[in-house]
PDB file of C-alpha atoms in Angstrom:
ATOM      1  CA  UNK A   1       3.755 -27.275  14.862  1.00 69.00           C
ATOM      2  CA  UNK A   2       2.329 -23.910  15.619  1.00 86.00           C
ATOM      3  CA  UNK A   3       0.769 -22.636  12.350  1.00 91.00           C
ATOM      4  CA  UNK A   4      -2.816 -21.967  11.387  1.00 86.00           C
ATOM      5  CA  UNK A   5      -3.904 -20.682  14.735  1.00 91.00           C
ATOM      6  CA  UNK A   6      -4.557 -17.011  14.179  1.00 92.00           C
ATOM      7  CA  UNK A   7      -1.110 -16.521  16.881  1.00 94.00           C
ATOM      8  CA  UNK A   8      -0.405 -12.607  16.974  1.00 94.00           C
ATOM      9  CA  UNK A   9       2.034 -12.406  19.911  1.00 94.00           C
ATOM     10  CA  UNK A  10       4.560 -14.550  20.894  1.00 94.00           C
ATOM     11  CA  UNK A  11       6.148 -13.821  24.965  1.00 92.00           C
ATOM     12  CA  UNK A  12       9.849 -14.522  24.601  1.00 90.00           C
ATOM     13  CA  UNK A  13       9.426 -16.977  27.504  1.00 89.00           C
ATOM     14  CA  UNK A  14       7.040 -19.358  25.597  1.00 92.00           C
ATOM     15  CA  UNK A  15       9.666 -22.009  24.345  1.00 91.00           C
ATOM     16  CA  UNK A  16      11.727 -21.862  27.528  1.00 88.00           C
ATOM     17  CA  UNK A  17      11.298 -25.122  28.721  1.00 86.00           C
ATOM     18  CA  UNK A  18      11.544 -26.978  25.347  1.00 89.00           C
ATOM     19  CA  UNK A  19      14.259 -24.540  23.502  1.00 87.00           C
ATOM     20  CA  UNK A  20      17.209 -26.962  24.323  1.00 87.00           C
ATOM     21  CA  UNK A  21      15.699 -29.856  22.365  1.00 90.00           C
ATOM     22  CA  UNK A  22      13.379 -28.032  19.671  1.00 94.00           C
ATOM     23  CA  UNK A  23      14.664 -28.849  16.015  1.00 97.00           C
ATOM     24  CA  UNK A  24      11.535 -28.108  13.727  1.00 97.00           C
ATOM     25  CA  UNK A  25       9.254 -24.596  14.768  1.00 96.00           C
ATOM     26  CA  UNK A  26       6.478 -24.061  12.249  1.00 97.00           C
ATOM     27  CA  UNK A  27       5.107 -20.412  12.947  1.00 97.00           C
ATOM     28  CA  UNK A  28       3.336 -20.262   9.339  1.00 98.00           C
ATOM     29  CA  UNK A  29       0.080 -19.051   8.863  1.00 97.00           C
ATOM     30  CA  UNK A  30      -0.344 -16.456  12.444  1.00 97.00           C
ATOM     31  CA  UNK A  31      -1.172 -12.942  12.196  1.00 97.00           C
ATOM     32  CA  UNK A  32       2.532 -12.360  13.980  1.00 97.00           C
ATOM     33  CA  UNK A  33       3.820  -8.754  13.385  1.00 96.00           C
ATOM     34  CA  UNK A  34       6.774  -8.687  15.055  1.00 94.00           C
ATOM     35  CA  UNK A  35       8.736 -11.136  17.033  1.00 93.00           C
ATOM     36  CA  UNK A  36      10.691 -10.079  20.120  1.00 91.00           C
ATOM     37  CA  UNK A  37      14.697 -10.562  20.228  1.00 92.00           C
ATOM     38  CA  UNK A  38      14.930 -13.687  22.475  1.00 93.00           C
ATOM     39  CA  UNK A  39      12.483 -15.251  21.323  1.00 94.00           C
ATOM     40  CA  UNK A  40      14.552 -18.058  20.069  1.00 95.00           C
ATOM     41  CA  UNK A  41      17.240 -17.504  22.597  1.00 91.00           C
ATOM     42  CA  UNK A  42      18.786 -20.849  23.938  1.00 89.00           C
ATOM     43  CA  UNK A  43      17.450 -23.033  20.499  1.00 94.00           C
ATOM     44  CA  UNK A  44      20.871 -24.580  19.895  1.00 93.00           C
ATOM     45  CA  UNK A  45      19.433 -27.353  18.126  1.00 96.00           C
ATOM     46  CA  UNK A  46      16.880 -25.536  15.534  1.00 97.00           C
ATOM     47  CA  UNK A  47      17.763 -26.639  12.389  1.00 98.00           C
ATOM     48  CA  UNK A  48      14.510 -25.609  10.386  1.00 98.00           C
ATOM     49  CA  UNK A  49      12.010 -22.210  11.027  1.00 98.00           C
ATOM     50  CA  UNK A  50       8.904 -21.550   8.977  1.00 98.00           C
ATOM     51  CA  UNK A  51       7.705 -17.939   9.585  1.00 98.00           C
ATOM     52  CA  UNK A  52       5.860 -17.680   6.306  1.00 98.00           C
ATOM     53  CA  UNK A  53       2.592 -16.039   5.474  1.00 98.00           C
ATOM     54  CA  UNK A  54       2.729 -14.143   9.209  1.00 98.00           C
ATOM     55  CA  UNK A  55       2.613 -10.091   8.933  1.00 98.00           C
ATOM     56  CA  UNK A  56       6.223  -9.078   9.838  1.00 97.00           C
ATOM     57  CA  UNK A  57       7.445  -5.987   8.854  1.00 94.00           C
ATOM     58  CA  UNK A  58      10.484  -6.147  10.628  1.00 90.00           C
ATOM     59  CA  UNK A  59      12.682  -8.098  12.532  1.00 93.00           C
ATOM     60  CA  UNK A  60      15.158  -7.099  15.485  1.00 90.00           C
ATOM     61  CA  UNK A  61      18.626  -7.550  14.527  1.00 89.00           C
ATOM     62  CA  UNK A  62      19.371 -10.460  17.561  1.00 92.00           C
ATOM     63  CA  UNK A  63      16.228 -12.639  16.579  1.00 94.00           C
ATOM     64  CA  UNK A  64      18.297 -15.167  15.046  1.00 95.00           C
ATOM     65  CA  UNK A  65      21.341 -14.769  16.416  1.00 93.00           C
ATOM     66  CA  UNK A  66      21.620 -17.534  18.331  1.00 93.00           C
ATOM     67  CA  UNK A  67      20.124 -20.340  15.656  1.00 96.00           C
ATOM     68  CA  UNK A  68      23.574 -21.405  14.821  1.00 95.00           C
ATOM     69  CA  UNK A  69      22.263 -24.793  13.299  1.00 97.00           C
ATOM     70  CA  UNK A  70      19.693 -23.063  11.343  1.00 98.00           C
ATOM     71  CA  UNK A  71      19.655 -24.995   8.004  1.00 98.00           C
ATOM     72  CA  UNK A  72      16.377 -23.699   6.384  1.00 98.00           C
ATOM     73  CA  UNK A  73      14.321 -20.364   7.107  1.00 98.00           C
ATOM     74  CA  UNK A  74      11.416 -19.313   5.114  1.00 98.00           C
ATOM     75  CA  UNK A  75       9.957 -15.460   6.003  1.00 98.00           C
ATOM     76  CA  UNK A  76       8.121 -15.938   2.524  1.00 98.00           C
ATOM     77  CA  UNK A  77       4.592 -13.695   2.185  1.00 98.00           C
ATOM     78  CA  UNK A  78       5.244 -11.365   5.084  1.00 98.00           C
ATOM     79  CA  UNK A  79       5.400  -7.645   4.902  1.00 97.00           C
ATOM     80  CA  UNK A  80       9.347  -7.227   4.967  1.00 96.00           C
ATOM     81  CA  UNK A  81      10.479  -3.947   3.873  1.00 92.00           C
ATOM     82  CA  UNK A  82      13.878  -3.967   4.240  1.00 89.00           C
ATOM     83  CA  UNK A  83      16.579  -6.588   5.909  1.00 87.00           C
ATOM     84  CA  UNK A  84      18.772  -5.239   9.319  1.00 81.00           C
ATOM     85  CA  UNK A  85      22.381  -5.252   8.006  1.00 79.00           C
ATOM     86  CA  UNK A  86      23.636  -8.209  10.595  1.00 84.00           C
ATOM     87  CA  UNK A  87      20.236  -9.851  10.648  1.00 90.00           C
ATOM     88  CA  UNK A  88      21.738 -12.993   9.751  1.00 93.00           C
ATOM     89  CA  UNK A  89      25.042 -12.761  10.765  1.00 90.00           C
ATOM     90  CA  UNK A  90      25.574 -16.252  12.444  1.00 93.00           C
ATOM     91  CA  UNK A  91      23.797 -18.417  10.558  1.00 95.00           C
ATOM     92  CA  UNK A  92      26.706 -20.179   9.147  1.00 95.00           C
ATOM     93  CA  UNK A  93      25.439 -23.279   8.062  1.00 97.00           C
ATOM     94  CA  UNK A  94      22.057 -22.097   6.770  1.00 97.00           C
ATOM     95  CA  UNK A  95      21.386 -23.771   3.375  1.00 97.00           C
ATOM     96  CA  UNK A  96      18.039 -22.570   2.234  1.00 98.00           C
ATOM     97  CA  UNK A  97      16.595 -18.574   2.737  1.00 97.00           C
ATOM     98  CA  UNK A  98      13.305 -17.909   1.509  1.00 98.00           C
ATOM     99  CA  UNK A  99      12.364 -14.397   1.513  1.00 97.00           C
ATOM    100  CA  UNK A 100       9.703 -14.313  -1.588  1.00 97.00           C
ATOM    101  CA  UNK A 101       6.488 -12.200  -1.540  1.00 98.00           C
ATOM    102  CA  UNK A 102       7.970  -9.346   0.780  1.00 97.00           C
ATOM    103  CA  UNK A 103       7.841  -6.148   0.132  1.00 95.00           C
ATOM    104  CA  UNK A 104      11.483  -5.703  -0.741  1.00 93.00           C
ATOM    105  CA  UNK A 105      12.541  -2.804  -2.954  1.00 87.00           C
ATOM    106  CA  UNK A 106      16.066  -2.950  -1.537  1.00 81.00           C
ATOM    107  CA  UNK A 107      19.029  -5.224  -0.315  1.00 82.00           C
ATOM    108  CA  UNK A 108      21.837  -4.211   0.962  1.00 75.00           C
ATOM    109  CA  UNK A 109      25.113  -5.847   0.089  1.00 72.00           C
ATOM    110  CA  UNK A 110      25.690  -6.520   4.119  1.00 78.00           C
ATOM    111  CA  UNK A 111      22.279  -7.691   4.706  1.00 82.00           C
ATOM    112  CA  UNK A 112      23.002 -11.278   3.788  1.00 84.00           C
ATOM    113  CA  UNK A 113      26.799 -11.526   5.987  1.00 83.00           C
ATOM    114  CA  UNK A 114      27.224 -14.530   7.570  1.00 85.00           C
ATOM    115  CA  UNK A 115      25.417 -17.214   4.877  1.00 90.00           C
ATOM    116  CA  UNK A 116      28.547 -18.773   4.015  1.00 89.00           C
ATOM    117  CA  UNK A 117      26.761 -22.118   3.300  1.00 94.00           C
ATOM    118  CA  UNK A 118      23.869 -20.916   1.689  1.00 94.00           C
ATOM    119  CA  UNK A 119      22.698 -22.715  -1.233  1.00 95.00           C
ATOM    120  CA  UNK A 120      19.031 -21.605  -1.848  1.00 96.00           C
ATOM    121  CA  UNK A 121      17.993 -17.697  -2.177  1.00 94.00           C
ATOM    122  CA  UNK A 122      14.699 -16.863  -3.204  1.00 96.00           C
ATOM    123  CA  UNK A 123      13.553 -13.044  -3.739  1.00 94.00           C
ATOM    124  CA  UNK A 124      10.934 -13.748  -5.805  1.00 94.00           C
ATOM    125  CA  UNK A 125       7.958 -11.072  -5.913  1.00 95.00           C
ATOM    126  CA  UNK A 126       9.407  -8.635  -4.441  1.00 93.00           C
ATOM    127  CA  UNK A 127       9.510  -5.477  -6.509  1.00 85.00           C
ATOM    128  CA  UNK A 128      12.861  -5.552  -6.495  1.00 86.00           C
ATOM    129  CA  UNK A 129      14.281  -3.134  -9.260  1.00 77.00           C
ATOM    130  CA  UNK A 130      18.140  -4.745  -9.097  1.00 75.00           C
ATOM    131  CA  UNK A 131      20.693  -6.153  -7.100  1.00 76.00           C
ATOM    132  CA  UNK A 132      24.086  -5.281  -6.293  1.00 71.00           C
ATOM    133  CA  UNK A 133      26.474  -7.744  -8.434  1.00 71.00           C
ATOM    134  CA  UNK A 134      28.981  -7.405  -5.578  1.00 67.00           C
ATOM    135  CA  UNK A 135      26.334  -8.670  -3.571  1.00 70.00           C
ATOM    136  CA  UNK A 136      25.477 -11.714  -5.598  1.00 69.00           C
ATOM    137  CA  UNK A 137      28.930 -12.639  -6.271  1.00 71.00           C
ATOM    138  CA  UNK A 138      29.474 -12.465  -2.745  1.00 72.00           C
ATOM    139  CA  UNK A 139      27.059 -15.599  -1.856  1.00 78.00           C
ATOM    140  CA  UNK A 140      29.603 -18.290  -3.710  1.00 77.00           C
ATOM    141  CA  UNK A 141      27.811 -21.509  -2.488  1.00 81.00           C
ATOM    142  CA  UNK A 142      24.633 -20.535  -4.190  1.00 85.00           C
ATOM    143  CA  UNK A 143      23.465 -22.966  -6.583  1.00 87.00           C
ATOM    144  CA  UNK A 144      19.537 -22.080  -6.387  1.00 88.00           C
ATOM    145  CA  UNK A 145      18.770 -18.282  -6.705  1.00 85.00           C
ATOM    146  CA  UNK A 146      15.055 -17.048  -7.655  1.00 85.00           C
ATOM    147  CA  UNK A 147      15.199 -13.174  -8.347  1.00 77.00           C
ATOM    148  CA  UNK A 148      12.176 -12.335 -11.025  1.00 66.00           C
TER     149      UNK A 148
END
């Protein structure tokens, strides 16, 4: 557990030695803005990541591209604008997404390829105007979605 500690830059060497056996991360609460592509490069076993309430505004398109055991990620209260199109491309087995209290106006119908097991989607205060019904219909495990 990492969060609370006013963290505002992350080297993508800083979980090298522990990667291969990390399961939990808990970033929440840091002042991180953006975190570099590798950073969780080699985290086979990650199964839950709690960015929330950082200050991302973006997020490079291979960040999570590796987390292929990713079950739960929350990037709630951050400054999100907008999601890269294969973002989260392998997460495959990801069950819950929180992206709530973003700044979201937007999301693209590709932006969410890849979650074919994912269960949980919340959007909540985000501004956003609509969504897509292709891209709704497209997420057919969801049983929990939170769009208001």
């Amino acid at each position: 557990v990492l969060s609370d500690n006013q963290i505002n830059h992350i080297d993508f060497r800083a979980f090298k030695s522990i990667s291969a056996d990390l399961e939990k991360l808990d970033l929440s609460f840091n002042q991180l803005s953006k975190l570099d592509g590798n950073l969780f490069l080699n985290m086979n076993k990650l199964s839950e990541l709690s960015l929330w309430n950082n200050r991302l505004d973006s997020i490079d398109h291979k960040t999570f591209q590796t987390l292929y055991n990713l079950r739960k990620l929350d990037l709630s209260s951050n400054s999100l604008k907008s999601l890269n199109g294969n973002l989260f491309q392998n997460l495959t087995r990801l069950n819950i997404l929180n992206l709530g209290s973003n700044f979201l106006r937007e999301i693209n119908k590709n932006s969410l390829n890849g979650l074919n097991s994912l269960q949980k989607l919340d959007l909540t205060n985000n501004g956003l105007d609509q969504l897509d019904p292709i891209f709704v219909k497209s997420l057919n495990h969801l049983s929990n979605f939170c769009y208001c």
